[in-house]
PDB file of C-alpha atoms in Angstrom:
ATOM      1  CA  UNK A   1     111.377 105.282 128.034  1.00  0.00           C
ATOM      2  CA  UNK A   2     109.316 105.276 124.878  1.00  0.00           C
ATOM      3  CA  UNK A   3     105.821 106.638 124.926  1.00  0.00           C
ATOM      4  CA  UNK A   4     102.979 105.044 123.022  1.00  0.00           C
ATOM      5  CA  UNK A   5     103.014 106.200 119.446  1.00  0.00           C
ATOM      6  CA  UNK A   6     101.717 104.877 116.173  1.00  0.00           C
ATOM      7  CA  UNK A   7     103.173 104.884 112.730  1.00  0.00           C
ATOM      8  CA  UNK A   8     100.640 104.385 109.969  1.00  0.00           C
ATOM      9  CA  UNK A   9     101.673 103.415 106.460  1.00  0.00           C
ATOM     10  CA  UNK A  10     103.905 106.280 105.279  1.00  0.00           C
ATOM     11  CA  UNK A  11     102.970 106.021 101.618  1.00  0.00           C
ATOM     12  CA  UNK A  12      99.380 104.937 100.968  1.00  0.00           C
ATOM     13  CA  UNK A  13      99.993 105.398  97.235  1.00  0.00           C
ATOM     14  CA  UNK A  14     102.820 102.857  96.984  1.00  0.00           C
ATOM     15  CA  UNK A  15     102.196 100.269  94.319  1.00  0.00           C
ATOM     16  CA  UNK A  16     101.692  97.421  96.804  1.00  0.00           C
ATOM     17  CA  UNK A  17      99.031  99.242  98.824  1.00  0.00           C
ATOM     18  CA  UNK A  18      95.556  97.912  98.140  1.00  0.00           C
ATOM     19  CA  UNK A  19      92.536  99.225 100.049  1.00  0.00           C
ATOM     20  CA  UNK A  20      90.826  95.846  99.565  1.00  0.00           C
ATOM     21  CA  UNK A  21      93.496  94.046 101.552  1.00  0.00           C
ATOM     22  CA  UNK A  22      93.517  93.510 105.279  1.00  0.00           C
ATOM     23  CA  UNK A  23      94.716  96.188 107.634  1.00  0.00           C
ATOM     24  CA  UNK A  24      96.899  94.898 110.444  1.00  0.00           C
ATOM     25  CA  UNK A  25      97.821  96.425 113.765  1.00  0.00           C
ATOM     26  CA  UNK A  26     101.114  95.435 115.387  1.00  0.00           C
ATOM     27  CA  UNK A  27     102.053  96.308 118.958  1.00  0.00           C
ATOM     28  CA  UNK A  28     105.734  96.081 119.755  1.00  0.00           C
ATOM     29  CA  UNK A  29     108.651  97.618 121.578  1.00  0.00           C
ATOM     30  CA  UNK A  30     110.907 100.043 119.726  1.00  0.00           C
ATOM     31  CA  UNK A  31     113.864  97.674 119.524  1.00  0.00           C
ATOM     32  CA  UNK A  32     112.091  94.349 118.995  1.00  0.00           C
ATOM     33  CA  UNK A  33     114.311  92.348 116.594  1.00  0.00           C
ATOM     34  CA  UNK A  34     111.274  90.599 115.070  1.00  0.00           C
ATOM     35  CA  UNK A  35     109.622  93.754 113.758  1.00  0.00           C
ATOM     36  CA  UNK A  36     111.752  94.000 110.577  1.00  0.00           C
ATOM     37  CA  UNK A  37     110.580  90.510 109.582  1.00  0.00           C
ATOM     38  CA  UNK A  38     106.904  91.408 110.117  1.00  0.00           C
ATOM     39  CA  UNK A  39     107.136  94.740 108.333  1.00  0.00           C
ATOM     40  CA  UNK A  40     108.973  93.163 105.395  1.00  0.00           C
ATOM     41  CA  UNK A  41     106.355  90.408 105.149  1.00  0.00           C
ATOM     42  CA  UNK A  42     103.576  93.020 105.217  1.00  0.00           C
ATOM     43  CA  UNK A  43     105.310  95.004 102.461  1.00  0.00           C
ATOM     44  CA  UNK A  44     105.795  91.863 100.360  1.00  0.00           C
ATOM     45  CA  UNK A  45     102.112  90.979 100.795  1.00  0.00           C
ATOM     46  CA  UNK A  46     100.899  94.542 100.239  1.00  0.00           C
ATOM     47  CA  UNK A  47      99.176  94.651 103.639  1.00  0.00           C
ATOM     48  CA  UNK A  48      98.501  97.938 105.375  1.00  0.00           C
ATOM     49  CA  UNK A  49     100.052  98.042 108.838  1.00  0.00           C
ATOM     50  CA  UNK A  50      99.636 100.340 111.791  1.00  0.00           C
ATOM     51  CA  UNK A  51     102.484  99.956 114.233  1.00  0.00           C
ATOM     52  CA  UNK A  52     102.128 100.981 117.880  1.00  0.00           C
ATOM     53  CA  UNK A  53     105.252 101.242 120.017  1.00  0.00           C
ATOM     54  CA  UNK A  54     104.655 100.284 123.625  1.00  0.00           C
ATOM     55  CA  UNK A  55     106.855 100.098 126.706  1.00  0.00           C
ATOM     56  CA  UNK A  56     108.005  96.539 127.432  1.00  0.00           C
ATOM     57  CA  UNK A  57     106.152  96.583 130.770  1.00  0.00           C
ATOM     58  CA  UNK A  58     102.845  97.268 129.030  1.00  0.00           C
ATOM     59  CA  UNK A  59     103.211  94.284 126.676  1.00  0.00           C
ATOM     60  CA  UNK A  60     104.274  92.007 129.520  1.00  0.00           C
ATOM     61  CA  UNK A  61     101.302  93.101 131.614  1.00  0.00           C
ATOM     62  CA  UNK A  62      98.734  92.863 128.800  1.00  0.00           C
ATOM     63  CA  UNK A  63     100.008  89.828 126.864  1.00  0.00           C
ATOM     64  CA  UNK A  64     102.670  88.169 129.042  1.00  0.00           C
ATOM     65  CA  UNK A  65     105.073  88.691 126.136  1.00  0.00           C
ATOM     66  CA  UNK A  66     107.425  91.338 124.803  1.00  0.00           C
ATOM     67  CA  UNK A  67     105.840  90.922 121.383  1.00  0.00           C
ATOM     68  CA  UNK A  68     105.300  91.427 118.657  1.00  0.00           C
ATOM     69  CA  UNK A  69     101.526  91.322 119.000  1.00  0.00           C
ATOM     70  CA  UNK A  70      99.488  91.147 115.783  1.00  0.00           C
ATOM     71  CA  UNK A  71      95.839  92.189 115.635  1.00  0.00           C
ATOM     72  CA  UNK A  72      94.073  91.049 112.462  1.00  0.00           C
ATOM     73  CA  UNK A  73      90.305  91.060 111.957  1.00  0.00           C
ATOM     74  CA  UNK A  74      89.481  90.414 115.615  1.00  0.00           C
ATOM     75  CA  UNK A  75      92.315  87.929 116.176  1.00  0.00           C
ATOM     76  CA  UNK A  76      95.226  88.643 118.497  1.00  0.00           C
ATOM     77  CA  UNK A  77      98.381  86.631 117.885  1.00  0.00           C
ATOM     78  CA  UNK A  78     101.435  86.732 120.096  1.00  0.00           C
ATOM     79  CA  UNK A  79     104.859  86.078 118.620  1.00  0.00           C
ATOM     80  CA  UNK A  80     106.544  86.162 115.236  1.00  0.00           C
ATOM     81  CA  UNK A  81     105.672  82.705 113.935  1.00  0.00           C
ATOM     82  CA  UNK A  82     101.931  82.839 114.567  1.00  0.00           C
ATOM     83  CA  UNK A  83     101.844  86.386 113.205  1.00  0.00           C
ATOM     84  CA  UNK A  84     103.614  85.331 109.984  1.00  0.00           C
ATOM     85  CA  UNK A  85     101.288  82.373 109.496  1.00  0.00           C
ATOM     86  CA  UNK A  86      98.263  84.632 109.965  1.00  0.00           C
ATOM     87  CA  UNK A  87      99.665  87.251 107.597  1.00  0.00           C
ATOM     88  CA  UNK A  88     100.342  84.584 104.979  1.00  0.00           C
ATOM     89  CA  UNK A  89      96.944  82.910 105.186  1.00  0.00           C
ATOM     90  CA  UNK A  90      95.978  84.126 101.686  1.00  0.00           C
ATOM     91  CA  UNK A  91      99.092  82.708 100.006  1.00  0.00           C
ATOM     92  CA  UNK A  92      98.620  79.865  97.551  1.00  0.00           C
ATOM     93  CA  UNK A  93      99.189  76.349  98.924  1.00  0.00           C
ATOM     94  CA  UNK A  94     102.787  76.035  97.669  1.00  0.00           C
ATOM     95  CA  UNK A  95     103.819  79.408  99.094  1.00  0.00           C
ATOM     96  CA  UNK A  96     102.128  78.703 102.428  1.00  0.00           C
ATOM     97  CA  UNK A  97     103.908  75.340 102.655  1.00  0.00           C
ATOM     98  CA  UNK A  98     107.228  77.125 101.943  1.00  0.00           C
ATOM     99  CA  UNK A  99     106.454  79.571 104.749  1.00  0.00           C
ATOM    100  CA  UNK A 100     105.562  76.796 107.209  1.00  0.00           C
ATOM    101  CA  UNK A 101     108.741  74.872 106.330  1.00  0.00           C
ATOM    102  CA  UNK A 102     110.900  77.985 106.642  1.00  0.00           C
ATOM    103  CA  UNK A 103     109.417  78.839 110.037  1.00  0.00           C
ATOM    104  CA  UNK A 104     109.981  75.272 111.233  1.00  0.00           C
ATOM    105  CA  UNK A 105     113.615  75.299 110.139  1.00  0.00           C
ATOM    106  CA  UNK A 106     114.276  78.710 111.652  1.00  0.00           C
ATOM    107  CA  UNK A 107     112.668  77.748 114.990  1.00  0.00           C
ATOM    108  CA  UNK A 108     114.588  74.472 115.169  1.00  0.00           C
ATOM    109  CA  UNK A 109     117.985  75.525 113.830  1.00  0.00           C
ATOM    110  CA  UNK A 110     118.613  79.129 112.804  1.00  0.00           C
ATOM    111  CA  UNK A 111     117.254  81.036 115.820  1.00  0.00           C
ATOM    112  CA  UNK A 112     119.102  78.871 118.376  1.00  0.00           C
ATOM    113  CA  UNK A 113     122.292  79.257 116.322  1.00  0.00           C
ATOM    114  CA  UNK A 114     121.860  83.043 116.148  1.00  0.00           C
ATOM    115  CA  UNK A 115     121.228  83.202 119.881  1.00  0.00           C
ATOM    116  CA  UNK A 116     124.330  81.104 120.581  1.00  0.00           C
ATOM    117  CA  UNK A 117     126.339  83.426 118.349  1.00  0.00           C
ATOM    118  CA  UNK A 118     125.077  86.555 120.128  1.00  0.00           C
ATOM    119  CA  UNK A 119     125.832  84.949 123.489  1.00  0.00           C
ATOM    120  CA  UNK A 120     129.304  83.962 122.221  1.00  0.00           C
ATOM    121  CA  UNK A 121     128.775  80.369 123.269  1.00  0.00           C
ATOM    122  CA  UNK A 122     131.443  77.745 122.477  1.00  0.00           C
ATOM    123  CA  UNK A 123     130.975  76.215 119.035  1.00  0.00           C
ATOM    124  CA  UNK A 124     128.439  78.896 118.105  1.00  0.00           C
ATOM    125  CA  UNK A 125     130.203  79.764 114.870  1.00  0.00           C
ATOM    126  CA  UNK A 126     130.359  76.116 113.764  1.00  0.00           C
ATOM    127  CA  UNK A 127     126.665  75.735 114.581  1.00  0.00           C
ATOM    128  CA  UNK A 128     125.804  78.864 112.591  1.00  0.00           C
ATOM    129  CA  UNK A 129     127.892  77.658 109.648  1.00  0.00           C
ATOM    130  CA  UNK A 130     125.962  74.357 109.540  1.00  0.00           C
ATOM    131  CA  UNK A 131     122.700  76.337 109.476  1.00  0.00           C
ATOM    132  CA  UNK A 132     123.992  78.571 106.712  1.00  0.00           C
ATOM    133  CA  UNK A 133     124.892  75.497 104.650  1.00  0.00           C
ATOM    134  CA  UNK A 134     121.265  74.417 104.803  1.00  0.00           C
ATOM    135  CA  UNK A 135     119.828  77.907 104.269  1.00  0.00           C
ATOM    136  CA  UNK A 136     122.105  78.297 101.232  1.00  0.00           C
ATOM    137  CA  UNK A 137     120.764  75.020  99.823  1.00  0.00           C
ATOM    138  CA  UNK A 138     117.163  76.206 100.365  1.00  0.00           C
ATOM    139  CA  UNK A 139     117.533  79.565  98.570  1.00  0.00           C
ATOM    140  CA  UNK A 140     114.833  80.063  95.935  1.00  0.00           C
ATOM    141  CA  UNK A 141     115.536  81.685  92.583  1.00  0.00           C
ATOM    142  CA  UNK A 142     112.252  83.576  92.763  1.00  0.00           C
ATOM    143  CA  UNK A 143     110.937  85.676  95.660  1.00  0.00           C
ATOM    144  CA  UNK A 144     109.371  83.438  98.291  1.00  0.00           C
ATOM    145  CA  UNK A 145     107.734  83.825 101.704  1.00  0.00           C
ATOM    146  CA  UNK A 146     110.818  81.996 103.029  1.00  0.00           C
ATOM    147  CA  UNK A 147     112.741  85.205 102.221  1.00  0.00           C
ATOM    148  CA  UNK A 148     111.019  86.944 105.133  1.00  0.00           C
ATOM    149  CA  UNK A 149     112.883  84.731 107.572  1.00  0.00           C
ATOM    150  CA  UNK A 150     116.251  85.546 106.004  1.00  0.00           C
ATOM    151  CA  UNK A 151     116.101  89.140 107.261  1.00  0.00           C
ATOM    152  CA  UNK A 152     117.934  88.330 110.543  1.00  0.00           C
ATOM    153  CA  UNK A 153     120.735  86.727 108.513  1.00  0.00           C
ATOM    154  CA  UNK A 154     121.465  90.122 106.962  1.00  0.00           C
ATOM    155  CA  UNK A 155     122.911  91.158 110.358  1.00  0.00           C
ATOM    156  CA  UNK A 156     125.454  88.333 110.482  1.00  0.00           C
ATOM    157  CA  UNK A 157     128.364  90.500 109.246  1.00  0.00           C
ATOM    158  CA  UNK A 158     127.878  92.725 112.316  1.00  0.00           C
ATOM    159  CA  UNK A 159     128.356  89.556 114.420  1.00  0.00           C
ATOM    160  CA  UNK A 160     131.590  88.704 112.608  1.00  0.00           C
ATOM    161  CA  UNK A 161     130.157  86.157 110.164  1.00  0.00           C
ATOM    162  CA  UNK A 162     130.786  86.787 106.482  1.00  0.00           C
ATOM    163  CA  UNK A 163     128.357  85.236 104.026  1.00  0.00           C
ATOM    164  CA  UNK A 164     131.059  84.980 101.338  1.00  0.00           C
ATOM    165  CA  UNK A 165     131.386  81.207 101.905  1.00  0.00           C
ATOM    166  CA  UNK A 166     127.710  80.904 100.909  1.00  0.00           C
ATOM    167  CA  UNK A 167     127.577  82.772  97.580  1.00  0.00           C
ATOM    168  CA  UNK A 168     123.956  81.865  96.755  1.00  0.00           C
ATOM    169  CA  UNK A 169     122.760  83.085 100.140  1.00  0.00           C
ATOM    170  CA  UNK A 170     124.963  86.193  99.977  1.00  0.00           C
ATOM    171  CA  UNK A 171     123.623  87.073  96.517  1.00  0.00           C
ATOM    172  CA  UNK A 172     120.067  86.375  97.647  1.00  0.00           C
ATOM    173  CA  UNK A 173     120.281  88.591 100.750  1.00  0.00           C
ATOM    174  CA  UNK A 174     121.827  91.327  98.571  1.00  0.00           C
ATOM    175  CA  UNK A 175     118.853  91.019  96.207  1.00  0.00           C
ATOM    176  CA  UNK A 176     116.443  91.250  99.149  1.00  0.00           C
ATOM    177  CA  UNK A 177     118.268  94.351 100.400  1.00  0.00           C
ATOM    178  CA  UNK A 178     117.670  96.028  97.029  1.00  0.00           C
ATOM    179  CA  UNK A 179     113.945  95.244  96.792  1.00  0.00           C
ATOM    180  CA  UNK A 180     111.651  98.252  97.026  1.00  0.00           C
ATOM    181  CA  UNK A 181     109.707  96.396  99.733  1.00  0.00           C
ATOM    182  CA  UNK A 182     112.851  96.149 101.894  1.00  0.00           C
ATOM    183  CA  UNK A 183     113.666  99.821 101.285  1.00  0.00           C
ATOM    184  CA  UNK A 184     110.183 100.783 102.508  1.00  0.00           C
ATOM    185  CA  UNK A 185     110.683  98.515 105.518  1.00  0.00           C
ATOM    186  CA  UNK A 186     113.970 100.244 106.345  1.00  0.00           C
ATOM    187  CA  UNK A 187     112.225 103.617 106.092  1.00  0.00           C
ATOM    188  CA  UNK A 188     109.500 102.492 108.510  1.00  0.00           C
ATOM    189  CA  UNK A 189     112.089 101.121 110.916  1.00  0.00           C
ATOM    190  CA  UNK A 190     113.892 104.478 110.871  1.00  0.00           C
ATOM    191  CA  UNK A 191     110.607 106.185 111.783  1.00  0.00           C
ATOM    192  CA  UNK A 192     109.987 103.658 114.529  1.00  0.00           C
ATOM    193  CA  UNK A 193     113.397 104.028 116.088  1.00  0.00           C
ATOM    194  CA  UNK A 194     113.841 107.706 115.287  1.00  0.00           C
TER     195      UNK A 194
END
């Protein structure tokens, strides 16, 4: 099992790091699928993050959840959606509304479709394709907080779903994959799981 360990920001001199910004602490398990979304959001926002890996039993005992758990200025938030909303609290009104809408759509449609796909449920592929139609229509030309929630969609090819039928979404996820903020996220994930 994993022991408790922390990973502080690996590069405090990166251009997005700002000592005036909030410093977050995230508790999670090593393989939590929500962590890439949180780390990417933190990178995009330029927030400093300390990540503590905990055994699943610890999180269940302390928080009645497998995480992620976000600690921010005395607040403790359990779960991805509340953590993202807290992290994005300093966004301008338009960006925050985009984030809220994206979270709502992902909770209602995308996450259940992804889960059905992973479970290989009947009609899962058709359900996922309907979601991708809508996600493709929602793609922004400029970086947006909604991009944070597209991170799980980057794993669809490993589940047998090609994004080639959704060229805007495919191009957009490729652009996200090439952002310096995503590259730093990937580096942190390698440290976490290494």
